[in-house]
Amino acid sequence: MRLEDSLGRPLRDLRISVTDRCNFRCDYCMPREHFDSKYEFLPKEKIISYEEIIMIVKSILPLGLKKVRITGGEPLIRKDISKLIKMIRELDDELDIAMTTNGVLLRRNIQQLKESGLDRVTVSLDSLDNDLFKEITDSNYGVEDVLDGIEAAIEAGIEVKINSVIKRNLNENQLVPLIEKSIIYNVPIRFIEFMDVGSTNSWNLDSVITGSEMRKIIQNKFGPVIQKNSNYYGEVAKQWIIVDKKYEMGFIESISSPFCGSCTRARISSNGHFFTCLFSEKGNDLLSLIRMEAEISDVSQAVTKIWKNRNDKYSEERKDATKERIPVEMSYIGG
Ligand code: SAM
Ligand code: SF4
Ligand code: SF4
């Protein structure tokens, strides 16, 4: 059955946040002044278990699900994460299974992840300058730890992408070095506009550097860039090519060029709530339903009902928003 929402968008992608915790404190996501020792992370009993995740994936597969992305928080700090990948893989050989990670624990996990059936990994890296990296991530790790993770994934033969959030007056000077490094690695990079997710990252429009501004900086160094047609319906990143280098890169322009019209993504937060938009204020508590001994068909019915009513297009409406919103945090809902 192909399920569509009220704007005709199918449900194809599911992002699952397996933990709301992280070993980084990126200033745009989990700033330490909020996520400090007093911050109340979810207690263990409220975190969705692997078996419960499987129930949800099973219930959505017949509705047209094609892609699952494991995220967080930092997914690699969840115990036995490869076990979850294996359990998902056993449900469907064709399902595209990906993970987004900060990369520092990748080397020690990559072989098991691959053997469990992970297809792809996206590693977040916003700076190649170690001081700036430390300033952004506020962690005990360095650039070399992330690069080591990326290299481990390349060596293991897993498809790798790099994600970089670029913020004005912070790391736009990293655009060129990040591209140069990605060309050496022969992996695609995607530049992400700083988004107003959550309510703790002090977002303001002045700190957003748009995709088009980023491309000007890139052109100044590498020469002309041209836009490519999108590869498939619902592709989030707009693809551009550096002509002289024949190098393809993506731009996720949620602020300057929203893509809600073809948004096929649903999210499961680390406490098992189902969200139909990254900017939602509230999710639907599937975990309680499951813990009340619901069958897979009950979960499937609940998701169908929620998705059919879905009319989210926050990024398109952002400019006209009159109401103050308190969207949930990215680390909890899953980036
Ligand atoms: N910890 C993992 C990581 O950093 O890759 C996975 C979770 S993280 C929330 C997923 C992605 O969201 C990362 O690529 C991160 O850079 C991005 N992200 C977090 N906060 C953001 C924001 N305010 N604007 C844009 N992207 C953001
Ligand atoms: Fe952690 Fe990822 Fe958020 Fe950085 S972006 S704080 S690594 S969850
Ligand atoms: Fe999808 Fe919501 Fe983002 Fe629009 S704002 S692209 S509906 S997640």
XYZ file of C-alpha atoms and ligand atoms in Angstrom:
378
model
C 0.000 0.000 0.000
C 1.358 3.424 -0.902
C 0.484 5.844 1.834
C 0.313 9.574 1.111
C -0.171 12.542 3.397
C -2.713 15.311 2.859
C -0.282 17.024 0.437
C 0.359 13.865 -1.598
C 3.765 13.054 -0.095
C 4.608 9.376 0.476
C 6.221 8.037 3.654
C 9.569 6.739 2.413
C 12.181 7.607 5.017
C 12.328 6.925 8.712
C 14.947 8.538 10.937
C 15.378 6.858 14.257
C 17.049 8.617 17.168
C 18.472 5.815 19.289
C 19.703 8.076 22.078
C 19.316 11.689 23.175
C 22.875 11.662 24.565
C 26.082 12.627 22.839
C 29.838 12.739 23.422
C 29.955 16.181 21.712
C 28.361 19.476 22.671
C 28.107 21.182 19.272
C 27.110 24.785 19.805
C 24.338 24.627 17.182
C 22.813 21.418 18.565
C 23.582 20.698 22.238
C 25.185 23.844 23.672
C 26.833 23.001 26.986
C 25.136 25.818 28.858
C 21.857 23.892 28.385
C 23.103 20.334 28.082
C 25.205 20.405 31.244
C 25.432 18.055 34.231
C 21.992 19.213 35.408
C 20.277 18.452 32.119
C 17.814 15.615 32.457
C 18.389 13.132 29.685
C 15.814 10.413 29.206
C 16.023 7.685 31.843
C 16.822 4.219 30.532
C 13.267 2.917 30.898
C 11.926 5.661 28.645
C 14.344 4.923 25.818
C 12.882 2.854 23.024
C 14.333 -0.672 22.936
C 15.603 -2.395 19.804
C 12.647 -4.768 19.828
C 10.265 -1.812 19.986
C 12.096 -0.086 17.119
C 11.759 -3.263 15.074
C 8.038 -3.314 15.716
C 7.734 0.215 14.360
C 9.883 -0.484 11.291
C 7.870 -3.641 10.620
C 4.640 -1.679 10.874
C 5.831 0.980 8.396
C 7.526 -1.276 5.838
C 4.248 -2.261 4.143
C 3.314 1.434 3.906
C 6.140 2.112 1.430
C 9.208 2.588 3.620
C 12.441 2.546 1.585
C 15.080 4.045 3.840
C 15.995 3.973 7.517
C 18.573 6.290 9.052
C 19.943 5.631 12.521
C 20.805 8.852 14.271
C 20.624 10.617 17.631
C 22.274 12.110 19.734
C 25.285 10.079 18.863
C 24.126 6.634 17.710
C 27.513 4.989 18.267
C 27.317 5.524 22.019
C 24.263 3.267 22.222
C 25.269 -0.229 23.325
C 25.332 -2.934 20.633
C 24.104 -0.639 17.890
C 25.198 -3.188 15.271
C 22.654 -5.553 16.754
C 19.887 -3.114 15.817
C 21.262 -2.772 12.270
C 21.244 -6.559 11.943
C 17.685 -6.800 13.268
C 16.518 -4.191 10.738
C 18.431 -5.834 7.905
C 16.750 -9.150 8.689
C 13.381 -7.511 8.027
C 14.203 -6.531 4.458
C 17.187 -7.090 2.140
C 16.310 -4.128 -0.045
C 15.864 -1.486 2.638
C 18.497 1.252 2.487
C 20.035 1.451 5.977
C 22.176 4.490 6.809
C 23.650 6.120 9.884
C 24.570 9.704 10.748
C 27.420 9.986 13.224
C 30.047 12.392 14.467
C 32.518 9.688 13.447
C 34.840 9.470 16.430
C 33.744 5.944 17.410
C 33.443 4.747 13.848
C 36.731 2.891 13.443
C 36.083 0.535 16.339
C 32.522 -0.178 15.108
C 32.738 -0.140 11.346
C 33.452 -3.801 10.630
C 30.557 -4.982 12.751
C 28.256 -2.339 11.315
C 29.109 -3.465 7.818
C 28.671 -7.134 8.610
C 25.309 -6.327 10.203
C 24.071 -4.787 6.957
C 24.684 -1.039 7.172
C 24.752 0.415 3.645
C 25.931 3.957 4.177
C 27.330 6.331 6.719
C 27.184 10.125 6.882
C 29.888 11.676 9.024
C 29.457 15.203 10.360
C 32.540 17.401 10.173
C 32.379 21.193 10.264
C 36.045 22.124 10.458
C 39.474 20.800 9.580
C 41.089 23.358 11.836
C 41.516 21.655 15.184
C 41.044 24.760 17.348
C 37.856 25.658 15.537
C 36.688 22.043 15.657
C 37.152 22.061 19.425
C 35.320 25.373 19.702
C 32.353 24.044 17.699
C 32.097 20.567 19.198
C 33.222 21.385 22.744
C 34.481 17.818 23.066
C 37.620 15.924 24.051
C 38.102 14.751 20.494
C 40.042 16.270 17.639
C 39.710 16.508 13.861
C 42.061 13.536 13.468
C 39.570 11.285 15.317
C 36.814 12.106 12.840
C 39.137 11.730 9.856
C 40.233 8.374 11.224
C 36.577 7.314 11.372
C 35.974 8.457 7.791
C 39.068 6.598 6.596
C 37.967 3.446 8.422
C 34.591 3.580 6.672
C 36.221 4.117 3.270
C 38.608 1.216 3.899
C 35.679 -0.983 4.917
C 33.998 -0.235 1.579
C 30.959 1.485 3.071
C 29.508 4.423 1.134
C 30.514 7.619 2.961
C 29.228 11.182 2.840
C 30.364 14.191 4.845
C 27.873 16.666 6.353
C 29.016 20.159 7.325
C 26.902 22.773 9.039
C 28.201 26.203 8.036
C 27.503 29.184 10.265
C 28.248 32.796 9.415
C 31.310 34.266 11.115
C 32.160 30.846 12.468
C 33.343 28.355 9.870
C 32.721 29.644 6.342
C 36.533 29.669 6.000
C 36.305 25.857 6.166
C 34.301 25.503 2.943
C 37.397 25.329 0.740
C 39.529 23.027 2.955
C 36.558 20.694 3.497
C 36.005 20.398 -0.258
C 39.715 19.823 -0.864
C 39.738 17.046 1.721
C 36.575 15.459 0.325
C 38.081 15.455 -3.166
C 41.147 13.647 -1.796
C 38.877 11.103 -0.099
C 36.671 10.963 -3.205
C 33.520 11.276 -1.078
C 30.603 13.681 -1.557
C 30.157 16.547 0.871
C 26.918 18.310 1.774
C 26.798 21.784 3.246
C 23.899 22.477 5.589
C 22.429 25.868 6.410
C 22.234 26.481 10.155
C 18.647 25.637 11.136
C 16.320 26.875 13.864
C 15.733 23.408 15.325
C 15.136 23.116 19.042
C 15.044 26.130 21.317
C 18.517 26.197 22.864
C 20.911 26.949 20.006
C 20.388 30.758 19.907
C 19.453 30.623 16.229
C 19.026 33.870 14.380
C 18.818 34.665 10.707
C 22.041 36.710 10.809
C 24.050 33.602 11.634
C 22.712 31.730 8.593
C 24.986 31.679 5.596
C 22.867 30.596 2.647
C 23.759 27.970 0.058
C 24.076 30.658 -2.566
C 26.526 32.636 -0.411
C 28.511 29.450 0.195
C 28.698 28.817 -3.553
C 30.130 32.306 -4.130
C 32.990 31.503 -1.753
C 33.480 28.135 -3.463
C 33.463 29.699 -6.954
C 36.079 32.238 -5.946
C 38.450 29.381 -5.235
C 37.473 26.624 -7.667
C 35.835 28.451 -10.592
C 32.301 27.948 -11.976
C 29.745 25.676 -10.352
C 26.602 24.407 -12.086
C 23.447 22.872 -10.681
C 22.575 19.277 -11.532
C 19.077 17.833 -11.722
C 18.048 16.064 -8.558
C 18.727 12.330 -8.509
C 15.316 11.296 -7.127
C 12.018 12.643 -5.766
C 12.475 13.908 -2.224
C 16.236 14.422 -2.451
C 17.024 16.894 0.298
C 20.363 18.202 -0.959
C 20.530 20.232 -4.155
C 23.412 18.896 -6.193
C 26.029 21.211 -7.692
C 29.181 20.442 -9.663
C 32.521 22.244 -9.572
C 33.097 22.227 -13.324
C 36.903 22.223 -13.369
C 37.168 19.485 -10.761
C 34.114 17.504 -11.967
C 33.325 17.272 -8.253
C 29.732 16.995 -7.040
C 28.594 18.513 -3.744
C 25.231 19.017 -2.082
C 23.554 21.937 -0.326
C 20.793 21.483 2.222
C 19.098 24.851 2.090
C 16.322 24.435 4.579
C 16.265 28.171 5.330
C 16.791 29.828 1.934
C 15.221 27.176 -0.299
C 12.890 24.873 1.626
C 11.983 21.466 0.262
C 8.804 20.616 2.190
C 6.908 19.955 -1.063
C 8.639 16.600 -1.458
C 9.413 15.784 2.174
C 8.974 12.056 2.688
C 10.589 11.831 6.129
C 9.176 10.698 9.449
C 11.121 10.529 12.687
C 11.111 8.392 15.806
C 12.522 10.158 18.846
C 14.627 8.304 21.401
C 11.541 7.833 23.590
C 9.528 6.324 20.767
C 7.416 9.264 19.670
C 6.551 9.526 15.970
C 7.152 12.958 14.411
C 6.048 14.081 10.969
C 8.284 17.166 10.844
C 11.703 18.115 12.217
C 10.142 21.280 13.597
C 7.202 19.663 15.341
C 6.415 20.724 18.862
C 4.893 17.386 19.750
C 5.057 13.796 18.556
C 2.706 10.843 18.737
C 3.538 8.406 21.491
C 3.918 5.072 19.689
C 5.996 3.650 22.527
C 3.096 3.793 24.996
C 0.902 2.147 22.397
C 3.455 -0.646 21.983
C 3.873 -1.029 25.732
C 0.116 -1.463 26.027
C 0.658 -4.674 24.070
C -0.450 -3.325 20.711
C 0.008 -5.565 17.661
C 2.027 -4.529 14.608
C -1.247 -3.919 12.751
C -2.320 -1.450 15.486
C 0.928 0.493 15.115
C 0.531 0.407 11.348
C -2.988 1.782 11.640
C -1.868 4.551 13.996
C 0.948 5.598 11.637
C -1.413 5.496 8.648
C -3.871 7.783 10.388
C -1.175 10.252 11.472
C 0.492 10.317 8.044
C -2.785 10.772 6.150
C -3.485 13.890 8.226
C 0.042 15.263 7.851
C 0.191 18.776 6.443
C 3.558 19.967 7.814
C 5.566 22.448 5.781
C 7.281 24.407 8.478
C 10.298 25.534 6.448
C 8.042 26.996 3.778
C 5.964 28.795 6.377
C 8.876 29.923 8.535
C 8.943 33.442 7.171
C 5.226 33.985 7.851
C 5.173 32.295 11.237
C 3.414 34.562 13.670
C 3.125 32.122 16.515
C 6.061 31.477 18.842
C 6.952 27.788 18.510
C 8.929 25.579 20.845
C 10.191 22.787 18.609
C 11.814 19.765 20.221
C 15.606 19.380 20.348
C 17.433 17.841 17.394
C 19.431 15.424 19.567
C 16.161 13.937 20.831
C 14.168 13.842 17.593
C 17.148 12.841 15.401
C 18.830 15.005 12.768
N 25.565 12.971 16.336
C 25.399 12.646 14.976
C 26.074 13.654 14.087
O 26.410 14.744 14.547
O 26.224 13.350 12.907
C 23.943 12.457 14.550
C 22.925 13.395 15.104
S 23.070 15.082 14.561
C 21.679 15.803 15.356
C 22.579 14.940 12.851
C 22.964 16.066 11.950
O 22.254 17.224 12.320
C 24.436 16.451 11.985
O 24.974 16.412 10.684
C 24.427 17.846 12.528
O 25.475 18.607 12.013
C 23.073 18.337 12.103
N 22.577 19.474 12.914
C 22.436 19.528 14.251
N 21.938 20.719 14.633
C 21.773 21.445 13.495
C 21.309 22.759 13.211
N 20.904 23.589 14.175
N 21.267 23.165 11.926
C 21.662 22.341 10.939
N 22.095 21.079 11.130
C 22.171 20.644 12.398
Fe 26.105 15.512 19.089
Fe 25.604 15.355 16.540
Fe 24.393 17.192 18.023
Fe 26.981 17.448 17.554
S 25.346 17.500 16.025
S 25.974 17.653 19.548
S 27.628 15.361 17.468
S 24.121 15.044 18.192
Fe 9.958 18.128 6.053
Fe 9.185 19.625 8.115
Fe 11.629 19.932 7.068
Fe 9.459 20.749 5.698
S 10.185 21.568 7.619
S 11.205 19.577 4.879
S 7.974 19.156 6.297
S 10.847 18.090 8.095
